[in-house]
Short mmCIF file of C-alpha atoms and ligand atoms in Angstrom, two decimals:
data_model
loop_
_atom_site.label_atom_id
_atom_site.label_comp_id
_atom_site.label_asym_id
_atom_site.label_seq_id
_atom_site.Cartn_x
_atom_site.Cartn_y
_atom_site.Cartn_z
CA MET A 1 107.33 42.10 185.33
CA ARG A 2 106.12 38.49 185.50
CA ASP A 3 105.05 36.57 182.41
CA THR A 4 101.35 36.00 182.55
CA LYS A 5 99.19 33.20 181.28
CA THR A 6 95.54 33.91 180.64
CA THR A 7 92.82 31.28 180.84
CA PRO A 8 89.17 32.10 180.04
CA SER A 9 88.42 33.10 183.65
CA VAL A 10 91.63 34.03 185.43
CA THR A 11 95.11 35.53 184.88
CA ILE A 12 97.95 33.58 186.47
CA PHE A 13 101.03 35.47 187.74
CA PRO A 14 103.75 32.80 188.15
CA TYR A 15 106.33 33.27 190.92
CA ARG A 16 109.97 33.83 190.08
CA ARG A 17 112.05 30.63 189.99
CA HIS A 18 114.72 30.06 192.64
CA ASP A 19 118.36 30.62 191.77
CA PRO A 20 119.77 27.07 192.23
CA SER A 21 122.98 28.34 193.89
CA SER A 22 120.90 29.89 196.67
CA GLN A 23 119.18 26.60 197.53
CA PRO A 24 120.55 23.40 199.09
CA THR A 25 122.12 20.94 196.68
CA SER A 26 119.78 17.92 196.36
CA LEU A 27 122.68 15.48 196.41
CA TYR A 28 125.28 16.51 199.00
CA PRO A 29 127.11 13.31 200.04
CA GLU A 30 128.46 14.90 203.26
CA TYR A 31 124.81 15.12 204.34
CA ARG A 32 124.25 11.39 204.24
CA SER A 33 120.48 11.15 203.92
CA THR A 34 120.57 13.15 200.66
CA VAL A 35 122.32 10.18 198.98
CA GLN A 36 119.16 8.11 199.36
CA ARG A 37 116.56 10.77 198.74
CA ALA A 38 118.05 12.99 196.02
CA PRO A 39 116.20 12.73 192.66
CA ARG A 40 118.03 10.51 190.18
CA GLN A 41 116.34 12.02 187.13
CA PRO A 42 116.54 15.61 185.91
CA LEU A 43 113.83 17.82 187.39
CA ILE A 44 110.82 18.75 185.28
CA VAL A 45 109.75 22.38 185.46
CA LEU A 46 106.00 22.63 185.83
CA PRO A 47 104.17 25.80 184.80
CA HIS A 48 102.32 27.56 187.61
CA THR A 49 98.58 27.15 187.40
CA LEU A 50 95.82 28.27 189.74
CA SER A 51 96.70 25.37 192.09
CA GLU A 52 100.20 26.78 192.67
CA VAL A 53 99.36 30.49 192.98
CA THR A 54 96.61 30.03 195.56
CA GLY A 55 96.82 28.49 199.03
CA PRO A 56 95.19 28.04 202.42
CA VAL A 57 94.05 31.16 204.29
CA TYR A 58 94.26 31.40 208.09
CA GLY A 59 92.37 33.68 210.42
CA HIS A 60 93.40 35.23 213.74
CA GLY A 61 90.67 33.20 215.43
CA GLU A 62 92.69 30.05 214.84
CA ILE A 63 95.67 31.29 216.88
CA SER A 64 95.45 31.26 220.68
CA GLU A 65 97.06 33.76 223.04
CA THR A 66 100.10 31.67 224.02
CA ASP A 67 100.77 30.16 220.59
CA ASN A 68 103.59 32.65 219.96
CA ASP A 69 104.87 32.57 223.54
CA LEU A 70 106.65 29.26 224.06
CA THR A 71 107.51 30.26 227.64
CA ARG A 72 103.87 30.33 228.78
CA GLN A 73 102.46 27.06 227.45
CA HIS A 74 102.83 25.11 230.71
CA ALA A 75 102.36 25.59 234.45
CA GLY A 76 105.89 26.88 235.09
CA GLU A 77 108.63 28.73 233.24
CA PRO A 78 111.01 26.74 231.04
CA LEU A 79 114.73 26.65 231.87
CA GLY A 80 117.21 28.49 229.68
CA GLU A 81 117.86 31.87 228.14
CA ARG A 82 114.66 33.74 227.16
CA ILE A 83 114.87 35.25 223.67
CA ILE A 84 112.58 37.24 221.38
CA VAL A 85 112.63 36.18 217.72
CA SER A 86 110.92 38.54 215.33
CA GLY A 87 111.03 39.68 211.73
CA ARG A 88 109.05 40.31 208.60
CA VAL A 89 107.82 37.97 205.89
CA LEU A 90 108.32 39.51 202.43
CA ASP A 91 107.45 38.41 198.90
CA ASP A 92 109.70 38.21 195.83
CA ALA A 93 109.26 41.97 195.25
CA GLY A 94 110.07 42.93 198.85
CA ARG A 95 106.46 43.61 199.82
CA ALA A 96 105.02 42.57 203.18
CA VAL A 97 103.13 39.26 203.29
CA PRO A 98 100.30 39.99 205.75
CA ARG A 99 98.22 37.48 207.73
CA THR A 100 100.28 34.46 206.81
CA LEU A 101 100.96 31.52 209.10
CA VAL A 102 104.45 31.17 210.59
CA GLU A 103 105.12 27.97 212.57
CA VAL A 104 108.24 27.15 214.62
CA TRP A 105 109.58 24.10 216.41
CA GLN A 106 112.83 23.64 218.28
CA ALA A 107 114.88 21.76 220.87
CA ASN A 108 114.94 22.96 224.48
CA ALA A 109 117.87 24.74 226.14
CA ALA A 110 119.63 21.40 226.65
CA GLY A 111 119.35 20.47 222.96
CA ARG A 112 116.54 17.91 223.39
CA TYR A 113 113.29 17.79 221.39
CA PHE A 114 110.01 16.96 223.05
CA HIS A 115 109.58 14.04 220.66
CA ARG A 116 109.56 10.30 221.19
CA VAL A 117 112.32 9.55 218.67
CA ASP A 118 114.78 12.00 220.21
CA ASP A 119 117.13 9.84 222.29
CA HIS A 120 119.78 12.52 222.99
CA HIS A 121 121.04 12.06 226.54
CA ALA A 122 119.91 15.50 227.73
CA PRO A 123 117.01 16.44 230.02
CA LEU A 124 113.50 17.16 228.85
CA ASP A 125 111.91 20.29 230.30
CA PRO A 126 108.35 19.69 231.56
CA ASN A 127 107.64 23.38 230.94
CA PHE A 128 108.76 23.48 227.33
CA SER A 129 107.30 21.66 224.35
CA GLY A 130 109.09 23.81 221.77
CA ALA A 131 106.33 24.51 219.23
CA GLY A 132 104.60 27.76 218.36
CA ARG A 133 102.79 29.64 215.65
CA ALA A 134 101.84 33.18 214.75
CA LEU A 135 100.14 35.12 211.99
CA THR A 136 101.96 38.07 210.43
CA ASP A 137 100.34 41.48 210.90
CA ALA A 138 99.45 43.98 208.15
CA GLU A 139 103.17 44.84 207.75
CA GLY A 140 104.22 41.20 207.52
CA LYS A 141 105.65 41.19 211.07
CA TYR A 142 105.74 38.16 213.37
CA ARG A 143 107.12 37.72 216.89
CA PHE A 144 107.89 34.78 219.19
CA LEU A 145 109.02 34.66 222.79
CA THR A 146 110.97 31.46 223.39
CA ILE A 147 114.09 29.87 224.90
CA ARG A 148 117.41 29.78 223.08
CA PRO A 149 117.77 26.18 221.83
CA GLY A 150 120.88 24.13 222.56
CA ALA A 151 123.11 22.45 219.99
CA TYR A 152 122.54 18.70 219.71
CA PRO A 153 124.46 15.69 218.35
CA TRP A 154 123.24 13.69 215.35
CA LYS A 155 124.45 10.56 213.66
CA ASN A 156 125.42 11.95 210.24
CA HIS A 157 129.16 11.50 210.83
CA ASP A 158 131.66 11.09 213.64
CA ASN A 159 131.22 13.75 216.35
CA ALA A 160 128.46 15.53 214.39
CA TRP A 161 126.60 18.39 216.10
CA ARG A 162 123.90 20.65 214.69
CA PRO A 163 124.36 24.37 215.26
CA ALA A 164 121.57 25.75 217.47
CA HIS A 165 118.55 26.42 215.27
CA ILE A 166 114.83 27.02 215.17
CA HIS A 167 112.79 25.29 212.46
CA PHE A 168 110.41 27.56 210.55
CA SER A 169 107.47 26.72 208.28
CA VAL A 170 105.91 29.64 206.41
CA PHE A 171 102.83 29.19 204.26
CA GLY A 172 102.83 32.47 202.33
CA PRO A 173 99.92 33.35 200.07
CA ALA A 174 100.21 30.31 197.76
CA PHE A 175 101.43 26.72 197.59
CA ALA A 176 104.37 27.96 195.48
CA THR A 177 105.53 30.21 198.34
CA ARG A 178 105.55 27.51 201.04
CA LEU A 179 108.92 27.50 202.81
CA VAL A 180 110.37 25.11 205.38
CA THR A 181 113.71 26.24 206.72
CA GLN A 182 115.92 26.74 209.79
CA MET A 183 117.03 29.92 211.53
CA TYR A 184 120.51 30.01 213.09
CA PHE A 185 122.23 32.28 215.60
CA PRO A 186 125.08 34.66 214.72
CA GLY A 187 128.67 33.53 215.27
CA ASP A 188 127.95 29.83 215.82
CA PRO A 189 131.27 27.89 215.66
CA LEU A 190 129.46 24.83 214.28
CA PHE A 191 128.53 26.40 210.89
CA ALA A 192 131.78 25.23 209.27
CA PHE A 193 131.11 21.60 210.29
CA ASP A 194 127.39 21.39 209.48
CA PRO A 195 126.60 19.74 206.12
CA ILE A 196 122.98 20.94 206.22
CA PHE A 197 124.15 24.56 206.40
CA GLN A 198 127.03 23.93 203.98
CA SER A 199 124.81 22.22 201.36
CA ILE A 200 123.71 25.70 200.21
CA PRO A 201 126.36 26.58 197.62
CA GLU A 202 126.28 30.38 197.92
CA GLU A 203 127.75 31.93 201.07
CA LYS A 204 125.48 34.98 200.68
CA ALA A 205 122.42 32.70 200.63
CA ARG A 206 123.65 30.73 203.68
CA GLN A 207 123.92 33.98 205.62
CA ARG A 208 120.21 34.63 204.99
CA LEU A 209 119.53 31.80 207.45
CA VAL A 210 121.52 33.48 210.22
CA SER A 211 119.47 35.78 212.44
CA ARG A 212 121.08 38.96 213.74
CA PHE A 213 121.18 40.29 217.25
CA ASP A 214 118.69 43.15 217.51
CA LEU A 215 119.04 45.69 220.30
CA GLU A 216 115.76 47.30 219.26
CA THR A 217 113.67 44.26 220.18
CA THR A 218 115.88 43.32 223.15
CA ARG A 219 113.93 44.02 226.34
CA PRO A 220 115.98 45.45 229.24
CA GLY A 221 116.32 42.99 232.10
CA TRP A 222 114.23 40.41 230.28
CA ALA A 223 115.33 38.91 226.95
CA LEU A 224 117.74 39.35 224.01
CA GLY A 225 116.15 40.02 220.61
CA PHE A 226 117.07 38.29 217.36
CA ARG A 227 115.81 39.43 213.99
CA PHE A 228 115.03 36.99 211.19
CA ASP A 229 113.43 38.34 208.01
CA ILE A 230 112.08 35.79 205.56
CA VAL A 231 111.79 36.29 201.80
CA LEU A 232 109.48 33.95 199.89
CA ARG A 233 110.86 33.28 196.39
CA GLY A 234 112.78 35.60 194.06
CA ARG A 235 116.42 36.65 193.94
CA ASP A 236 116.74 37.19 197.71
CA ALA A 237 114.70 34.14 198.71
CA THR A 238 115.40 32.54 202.08
CA PRO A 239 116.86 29.09 201.28
CA PHE A 240 114.95 25.93 202.08
CA GLU A 241 116.46 23.59 204.64
CA GLY A 242 118.59 20.87 203.06
FE1 LIG B 301 116.41 20.44 214.44
#
């Protein structure tokens, strides 16, 4: 049961706080950019007010037909391995979060982003821009058809490579449930060397960012399915990206 705070006109139900061991450490020197950006003062806990427990609402009319199909956004088909990524968005009590916006962005099959600051020496794909969005249905389900992204190098340390990942932004029903994170693929050998992944202290919480192969959504002769459920806040919350 949540503590409640009553104002003259409205009752506020604050969201459960995150367990710090399930979230990335703000200062994780192996992940170099955290040294500059980590807060230097202790954090101040703000009470949830109406501004935190409400948020933007999106309608189906704002999503076009190919927004959740990253393989059909250009004249031809993108290169690479077609995959289906699906799952449910759940709240801190395990209930479905319906009609909420899920956005994704990712590198192409060669590990290159369609972005002007990406200078990785790998080919761009004229048929893949790597961005999509979807609204969850009444049961909190979302689904994307896309291309499996490639691993890519970055300049954090010598011979640094990011494990293949898809970036996710989930709005949820309120500003306090907003989540920006990354989904990984099972069995990636780069996990052990990735300070972004390793900056989450708890192994159990890190594993929540790893999708699982899903034979049920795999389509014969067409595409492998990967399942990625997302929990907004609470004990089982999906960690933020570092
Ligand atoms: Fe990335």
